[in-house]
CSV table of C-alpha atoms in Angstrom, one decimal:
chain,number,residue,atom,x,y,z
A,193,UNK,CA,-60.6,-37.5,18.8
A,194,UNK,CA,-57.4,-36.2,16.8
A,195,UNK,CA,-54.9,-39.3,16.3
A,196,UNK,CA,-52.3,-36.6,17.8
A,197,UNK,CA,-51.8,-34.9,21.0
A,198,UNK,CA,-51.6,-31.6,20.8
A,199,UNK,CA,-47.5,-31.5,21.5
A,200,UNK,CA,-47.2,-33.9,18.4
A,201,UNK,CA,-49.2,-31.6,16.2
A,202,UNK,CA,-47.3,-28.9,17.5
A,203,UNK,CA,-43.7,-30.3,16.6
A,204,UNK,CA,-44.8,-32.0,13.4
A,205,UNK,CA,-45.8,-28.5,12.3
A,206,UNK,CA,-42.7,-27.2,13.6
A,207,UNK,CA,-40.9,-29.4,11.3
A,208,UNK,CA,-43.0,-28.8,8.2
A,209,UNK,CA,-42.0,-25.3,8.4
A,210,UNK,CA,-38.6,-25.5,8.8
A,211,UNK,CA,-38.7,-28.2,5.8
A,212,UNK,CA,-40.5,-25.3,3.3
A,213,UNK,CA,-38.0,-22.9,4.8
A,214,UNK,CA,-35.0,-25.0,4.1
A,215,UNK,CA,-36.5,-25.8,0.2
A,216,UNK,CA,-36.9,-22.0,-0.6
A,217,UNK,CA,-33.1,-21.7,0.6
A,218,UNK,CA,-32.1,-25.0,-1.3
A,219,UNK,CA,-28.7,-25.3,-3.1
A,220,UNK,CA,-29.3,-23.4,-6.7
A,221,UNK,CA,-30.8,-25.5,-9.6
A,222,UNK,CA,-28.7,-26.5,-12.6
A,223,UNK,CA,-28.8,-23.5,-15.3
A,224,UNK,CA,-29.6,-20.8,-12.5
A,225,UNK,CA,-26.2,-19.7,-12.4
A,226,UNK,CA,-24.6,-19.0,-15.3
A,227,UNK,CA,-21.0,-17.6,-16.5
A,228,UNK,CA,-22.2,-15.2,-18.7
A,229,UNK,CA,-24.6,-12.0,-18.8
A,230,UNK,CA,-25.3,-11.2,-22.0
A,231,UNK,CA,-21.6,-10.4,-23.1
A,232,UNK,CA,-20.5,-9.8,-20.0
A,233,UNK,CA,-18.5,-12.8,-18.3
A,234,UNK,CA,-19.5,-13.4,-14.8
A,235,UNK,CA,-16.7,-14.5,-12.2
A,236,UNK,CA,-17.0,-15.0,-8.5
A,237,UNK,CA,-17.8,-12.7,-6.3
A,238,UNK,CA,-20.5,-11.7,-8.9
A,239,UNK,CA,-23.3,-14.1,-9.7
A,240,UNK,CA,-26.0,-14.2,-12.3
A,241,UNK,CA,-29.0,-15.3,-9.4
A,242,UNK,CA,-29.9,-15.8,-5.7
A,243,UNK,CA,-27.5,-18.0,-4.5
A,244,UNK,CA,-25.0,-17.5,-7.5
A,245,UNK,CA,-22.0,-15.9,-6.5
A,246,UNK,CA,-21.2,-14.6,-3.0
A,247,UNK,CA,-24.4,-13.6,-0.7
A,248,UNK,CA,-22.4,-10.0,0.0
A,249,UNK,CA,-23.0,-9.5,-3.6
A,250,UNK,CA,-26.1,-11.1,-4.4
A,251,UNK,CA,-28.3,-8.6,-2.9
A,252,UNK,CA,-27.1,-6.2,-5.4
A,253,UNK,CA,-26.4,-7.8,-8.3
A,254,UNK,CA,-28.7,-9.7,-11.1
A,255,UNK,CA,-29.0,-10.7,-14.2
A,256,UNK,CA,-32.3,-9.5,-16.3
A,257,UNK,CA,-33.3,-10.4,-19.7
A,258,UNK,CA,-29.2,-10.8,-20.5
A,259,UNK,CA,-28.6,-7.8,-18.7
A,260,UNK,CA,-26.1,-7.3,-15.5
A,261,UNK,CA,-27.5,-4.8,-12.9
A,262,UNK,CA,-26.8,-3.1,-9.7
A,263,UNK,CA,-29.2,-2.0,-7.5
A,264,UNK,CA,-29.0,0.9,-5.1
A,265,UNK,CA,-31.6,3.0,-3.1
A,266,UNK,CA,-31.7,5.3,-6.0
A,267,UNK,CA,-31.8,2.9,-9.1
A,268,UNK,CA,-31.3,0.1,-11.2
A,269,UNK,CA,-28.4,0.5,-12.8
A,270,UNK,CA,-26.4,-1.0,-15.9
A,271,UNK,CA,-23.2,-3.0,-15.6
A,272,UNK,CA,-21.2,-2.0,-19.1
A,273,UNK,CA,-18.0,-3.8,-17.9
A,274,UNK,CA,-16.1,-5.7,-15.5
A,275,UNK,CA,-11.8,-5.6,-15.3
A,276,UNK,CA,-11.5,-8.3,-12.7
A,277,UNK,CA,-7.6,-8.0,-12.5
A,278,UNK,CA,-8.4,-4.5,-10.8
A,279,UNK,CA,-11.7,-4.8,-9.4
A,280,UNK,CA,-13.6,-2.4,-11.1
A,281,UNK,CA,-16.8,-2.4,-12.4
A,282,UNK,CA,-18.7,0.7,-14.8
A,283,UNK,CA,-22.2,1.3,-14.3
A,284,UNK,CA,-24.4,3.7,-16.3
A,285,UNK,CA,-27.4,5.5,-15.5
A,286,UNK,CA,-30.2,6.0,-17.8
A,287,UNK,CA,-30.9,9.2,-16.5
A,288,UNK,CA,-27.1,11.1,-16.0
A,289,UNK,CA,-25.7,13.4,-18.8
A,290,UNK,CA,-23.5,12.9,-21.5
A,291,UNK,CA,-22.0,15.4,-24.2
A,292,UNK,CA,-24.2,14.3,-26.8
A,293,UNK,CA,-27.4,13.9,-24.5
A,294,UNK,CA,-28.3,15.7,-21.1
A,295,UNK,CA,-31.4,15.7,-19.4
A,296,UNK,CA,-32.9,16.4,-15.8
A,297,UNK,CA,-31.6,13.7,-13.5
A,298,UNK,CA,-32.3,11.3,-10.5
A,299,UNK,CA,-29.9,11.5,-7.5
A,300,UNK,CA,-27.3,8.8,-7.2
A,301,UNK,CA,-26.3,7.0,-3.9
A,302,UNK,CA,-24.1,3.7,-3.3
A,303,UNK,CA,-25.5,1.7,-0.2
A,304,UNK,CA,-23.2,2.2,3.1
A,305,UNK,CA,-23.3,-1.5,3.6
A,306,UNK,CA,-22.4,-2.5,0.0
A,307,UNK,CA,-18.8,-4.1,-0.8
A,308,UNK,CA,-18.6,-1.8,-3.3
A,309,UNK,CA,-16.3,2.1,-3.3
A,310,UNK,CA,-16.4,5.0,-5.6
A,311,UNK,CA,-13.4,4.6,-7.3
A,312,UNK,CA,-10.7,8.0,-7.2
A,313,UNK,CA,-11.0,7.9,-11.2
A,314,UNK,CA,-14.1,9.5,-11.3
A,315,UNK,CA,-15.2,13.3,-12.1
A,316,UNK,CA,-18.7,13.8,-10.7
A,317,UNK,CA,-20.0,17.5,-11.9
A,318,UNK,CA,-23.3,19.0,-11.1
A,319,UNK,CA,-24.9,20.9,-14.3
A,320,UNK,CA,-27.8,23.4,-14.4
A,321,UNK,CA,-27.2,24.3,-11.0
A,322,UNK,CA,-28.7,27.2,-9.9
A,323,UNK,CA,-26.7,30.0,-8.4
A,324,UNK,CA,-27.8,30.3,-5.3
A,325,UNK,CA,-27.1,26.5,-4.6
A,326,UNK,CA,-24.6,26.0,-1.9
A,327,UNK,CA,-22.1,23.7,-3.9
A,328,UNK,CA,-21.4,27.7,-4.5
A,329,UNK,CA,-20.8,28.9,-0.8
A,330,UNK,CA,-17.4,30.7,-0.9
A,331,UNK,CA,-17.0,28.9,3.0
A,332,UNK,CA,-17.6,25.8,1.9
A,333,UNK,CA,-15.4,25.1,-1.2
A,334,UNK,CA,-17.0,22.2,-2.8
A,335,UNK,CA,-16.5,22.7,-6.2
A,336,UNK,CA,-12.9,22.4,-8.3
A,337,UNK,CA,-12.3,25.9,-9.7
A,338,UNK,CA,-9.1,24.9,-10.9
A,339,UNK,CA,-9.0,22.2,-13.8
A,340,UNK,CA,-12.5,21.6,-13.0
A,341,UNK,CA,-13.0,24.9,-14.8
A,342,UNK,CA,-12.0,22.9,-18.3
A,343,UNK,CA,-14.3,19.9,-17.7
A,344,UNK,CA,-17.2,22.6,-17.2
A,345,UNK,CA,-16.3,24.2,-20.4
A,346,UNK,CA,-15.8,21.4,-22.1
A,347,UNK,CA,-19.4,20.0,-21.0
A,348,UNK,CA,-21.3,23.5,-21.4
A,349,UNK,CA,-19.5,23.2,-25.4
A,350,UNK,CA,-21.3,19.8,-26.1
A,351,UNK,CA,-24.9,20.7,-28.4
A,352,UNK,CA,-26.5,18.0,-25.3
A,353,UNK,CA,-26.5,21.2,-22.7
A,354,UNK,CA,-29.9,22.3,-24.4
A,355,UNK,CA,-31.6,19.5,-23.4
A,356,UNK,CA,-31.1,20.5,-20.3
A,357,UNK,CA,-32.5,24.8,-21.1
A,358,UNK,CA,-28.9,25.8,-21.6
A,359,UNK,CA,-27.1,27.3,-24.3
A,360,UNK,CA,-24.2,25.8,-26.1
A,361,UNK,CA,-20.7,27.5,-25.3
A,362,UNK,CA,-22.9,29.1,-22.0
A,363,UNK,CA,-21.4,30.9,-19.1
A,364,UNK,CA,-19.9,27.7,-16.7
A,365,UNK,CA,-21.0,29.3,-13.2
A,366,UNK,CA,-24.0,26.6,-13.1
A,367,UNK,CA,-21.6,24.2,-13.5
A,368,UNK,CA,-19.6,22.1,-10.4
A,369,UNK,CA,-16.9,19.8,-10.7
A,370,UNK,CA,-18.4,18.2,-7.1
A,371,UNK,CA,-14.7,18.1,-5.0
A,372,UNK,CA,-16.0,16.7,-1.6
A,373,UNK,CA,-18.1,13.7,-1.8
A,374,UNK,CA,-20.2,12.6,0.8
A,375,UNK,CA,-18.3,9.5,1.8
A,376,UNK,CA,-19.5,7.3,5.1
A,377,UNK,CA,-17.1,4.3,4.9
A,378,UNK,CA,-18.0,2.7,1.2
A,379,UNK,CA,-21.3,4.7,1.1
A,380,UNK,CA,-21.7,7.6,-1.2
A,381,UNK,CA,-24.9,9.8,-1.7
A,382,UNK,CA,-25.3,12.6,-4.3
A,383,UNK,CA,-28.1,14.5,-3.5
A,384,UNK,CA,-29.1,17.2,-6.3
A,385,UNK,CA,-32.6,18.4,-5.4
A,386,UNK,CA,-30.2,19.1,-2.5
A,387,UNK,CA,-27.7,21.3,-4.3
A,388,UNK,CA,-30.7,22.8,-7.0
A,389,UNK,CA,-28.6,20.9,-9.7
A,390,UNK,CA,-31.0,19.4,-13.2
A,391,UNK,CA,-28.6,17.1,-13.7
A,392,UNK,CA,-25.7,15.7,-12.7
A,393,UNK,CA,-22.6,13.6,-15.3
A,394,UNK,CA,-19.4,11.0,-14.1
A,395,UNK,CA,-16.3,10.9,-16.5
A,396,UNK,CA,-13.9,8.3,-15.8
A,397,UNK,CA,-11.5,8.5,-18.5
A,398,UNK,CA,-10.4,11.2,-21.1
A,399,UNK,CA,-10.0,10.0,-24.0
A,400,UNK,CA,-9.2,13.0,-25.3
A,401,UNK,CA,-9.0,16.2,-22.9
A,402,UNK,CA,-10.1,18.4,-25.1
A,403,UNK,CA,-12.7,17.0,-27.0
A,404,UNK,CA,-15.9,15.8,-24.5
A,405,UNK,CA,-17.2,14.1,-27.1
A,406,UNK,CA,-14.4,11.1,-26.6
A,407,UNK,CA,-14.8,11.2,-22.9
A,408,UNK,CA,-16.1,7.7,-21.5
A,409,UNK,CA,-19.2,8.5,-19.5
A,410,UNK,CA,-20.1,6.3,-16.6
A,411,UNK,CA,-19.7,5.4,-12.7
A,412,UNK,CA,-16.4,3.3,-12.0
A,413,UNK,CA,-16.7,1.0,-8.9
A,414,UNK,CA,-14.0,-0.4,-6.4
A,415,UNK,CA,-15.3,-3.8,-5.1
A,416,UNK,CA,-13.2,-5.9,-2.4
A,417,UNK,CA,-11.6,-8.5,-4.0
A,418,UNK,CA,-11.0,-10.6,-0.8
A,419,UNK,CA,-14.1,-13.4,-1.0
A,420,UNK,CA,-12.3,-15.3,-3.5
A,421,UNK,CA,-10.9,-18.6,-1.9
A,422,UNK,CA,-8.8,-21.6,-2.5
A,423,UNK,CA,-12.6,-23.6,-2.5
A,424,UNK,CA,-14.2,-21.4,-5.1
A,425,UNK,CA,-11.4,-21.8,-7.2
A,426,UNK,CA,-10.9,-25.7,-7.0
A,427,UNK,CA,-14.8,-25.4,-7.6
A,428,UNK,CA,-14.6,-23.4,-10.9
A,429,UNK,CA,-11.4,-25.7,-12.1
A,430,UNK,CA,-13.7,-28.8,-11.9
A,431,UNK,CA,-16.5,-26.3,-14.0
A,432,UNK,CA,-18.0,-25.6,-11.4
A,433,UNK,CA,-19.8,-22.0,-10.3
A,434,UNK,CA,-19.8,-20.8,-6.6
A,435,UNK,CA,-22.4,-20.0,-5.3
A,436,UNK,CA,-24.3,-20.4,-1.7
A,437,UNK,CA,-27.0,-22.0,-0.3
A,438,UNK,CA,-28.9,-23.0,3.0
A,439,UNK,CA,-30.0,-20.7,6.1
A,440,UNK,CA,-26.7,-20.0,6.6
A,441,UNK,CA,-25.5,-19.0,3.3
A,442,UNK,CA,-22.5,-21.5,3.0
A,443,UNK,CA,-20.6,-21.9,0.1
A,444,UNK,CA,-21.8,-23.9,-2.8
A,445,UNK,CA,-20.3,-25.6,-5.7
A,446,UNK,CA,-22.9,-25.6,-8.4
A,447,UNK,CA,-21.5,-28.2,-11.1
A,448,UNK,CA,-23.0,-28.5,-14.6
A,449,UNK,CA,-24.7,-32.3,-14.0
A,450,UNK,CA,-26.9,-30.7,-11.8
A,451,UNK,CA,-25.7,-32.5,-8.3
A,452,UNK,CA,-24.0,-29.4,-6.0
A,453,UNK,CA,-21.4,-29.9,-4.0
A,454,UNK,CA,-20.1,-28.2,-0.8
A,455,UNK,CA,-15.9,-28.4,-2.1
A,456,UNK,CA,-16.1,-29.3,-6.1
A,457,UNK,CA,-17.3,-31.2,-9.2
A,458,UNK,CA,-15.0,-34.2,-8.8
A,459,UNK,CA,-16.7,-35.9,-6.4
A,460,UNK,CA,-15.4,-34.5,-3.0
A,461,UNK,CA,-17.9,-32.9,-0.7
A,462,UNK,CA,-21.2,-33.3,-0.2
């Protein structure tokens, strides 16, 4: 006969579970979360690991073999930089154009749910676009045909457009400076099998207007700037990170002698 009843059993396993459960969601081990990516420092929100940083963030953002990511349902893509003072991050992608290379590319999207926001700095145009596509529908006016005519130009000049079957100072009228983005609150989705585009580019700064060559390629990114509290900063003044841990995703204090707190390094909290 079994030294249990079969309620016993029941709860003890109960409990077992929960215990596993609770271990896999345990506070962050010392050296998980660090303050650095490669060059790139790493301040709250952002984290280097699960439970570094803030959980909103977590889910998109990692560090891999010293390098900072986001991911997105169309990619893995490359943190280059962070301002913190005005929340902005630069991503690149592997696959967009730039004048000195341009190839075919993927489609870019930035998750609905995501606290992250296209920022207004950048110039998204569509190259290699057939001309039947609709970004070319005279009902729909999607394209900039004003001063987006120059960044075409300036793009179709660059020896990179034959890597994409074009030919260097081209006719522009495959080209679209992309003037209405598919926006759903912070999501964003640019769809080029969609528009019959080969590839698609993002300039978020001239340096020089006239000269593509010193434009800075890349994706610039709003993110919300509101998680960071009076706790996570009294954490990272006693060299702490913040992070998160449990079920429930509370805040976390990871300090650098390897016993986390729930307020700071000092000695207050849990």
């Amino acid at each position: 006969m079994l030294p249990f009843s079969q309620p016993f059993l029941s709860l003890f396993l109960s409990l077992f579970l929960i215990s596993q459960t609770l271990s896999d969601h345990a506070f962050p081990t010392n050296g998980t979360c660090r303050q650095t990516c490669g060059t790139i420092p790493v301040k709250y929100p952002f984290g280097t690991g699960f439970g570094c940083g803030h959980p909103d963030f977590a889910r998109y953002i990692k560090c891999n073999a010293n390098t900072l990511q986001l991911s997105t349902a169309t990619g893995i893509y490359t943190i280059s930089s962070i301002d913190y003072p005005s929340s902005t991050i630069i991503i690149t992608d592997p696959l967009m154009s730039t004048c000195s290379s341009m190839q075919n590319s993927g489609s870019f999207s930035l998750d609905k749910a995501s606290p992250f926001a296209i920022s207004d700095e950048n110039i998204f145009t569509l190259l290699g676009c057939s001309t039947t596509s609709p970004l070319f529908d005279p009902d729909e006016d999607l394209c900039d045909t004003g001063s987006g005519s120059r960044v075409c130009r300036g793009l179709y000049s660059c020896k990179g457009v034959s890597g994409i079957g074009l030919p260097q100072n081209g006719p522009i009228n495959t080209c679209c400076v992309y003037d209405s983005l598919a926006i759903v609150g912070s999501g964003y989705a640019l769809d080029l099998p969609k528009f019959q585009c080969s590839s698609y580019t993002s300039i978020y700064e001239f340096g020089d207007e006239g000269d593509p060559t010193k434009w800075s390629f890349g994706i610039s990114l709003q993110y919300n700037d509101s998680y960071y509290t009076n706790t996570c900063r009294d954490c990272e003044e006693s060299e702490g990170v913040c992070g998160f841990a449990g079920l429930d995703q509370s805040f976390a204090c990871i300090c650098p002698n390897g016993i986390n707190s729930t307020v700071n390094c000092f000695g207050r909290g849990n």
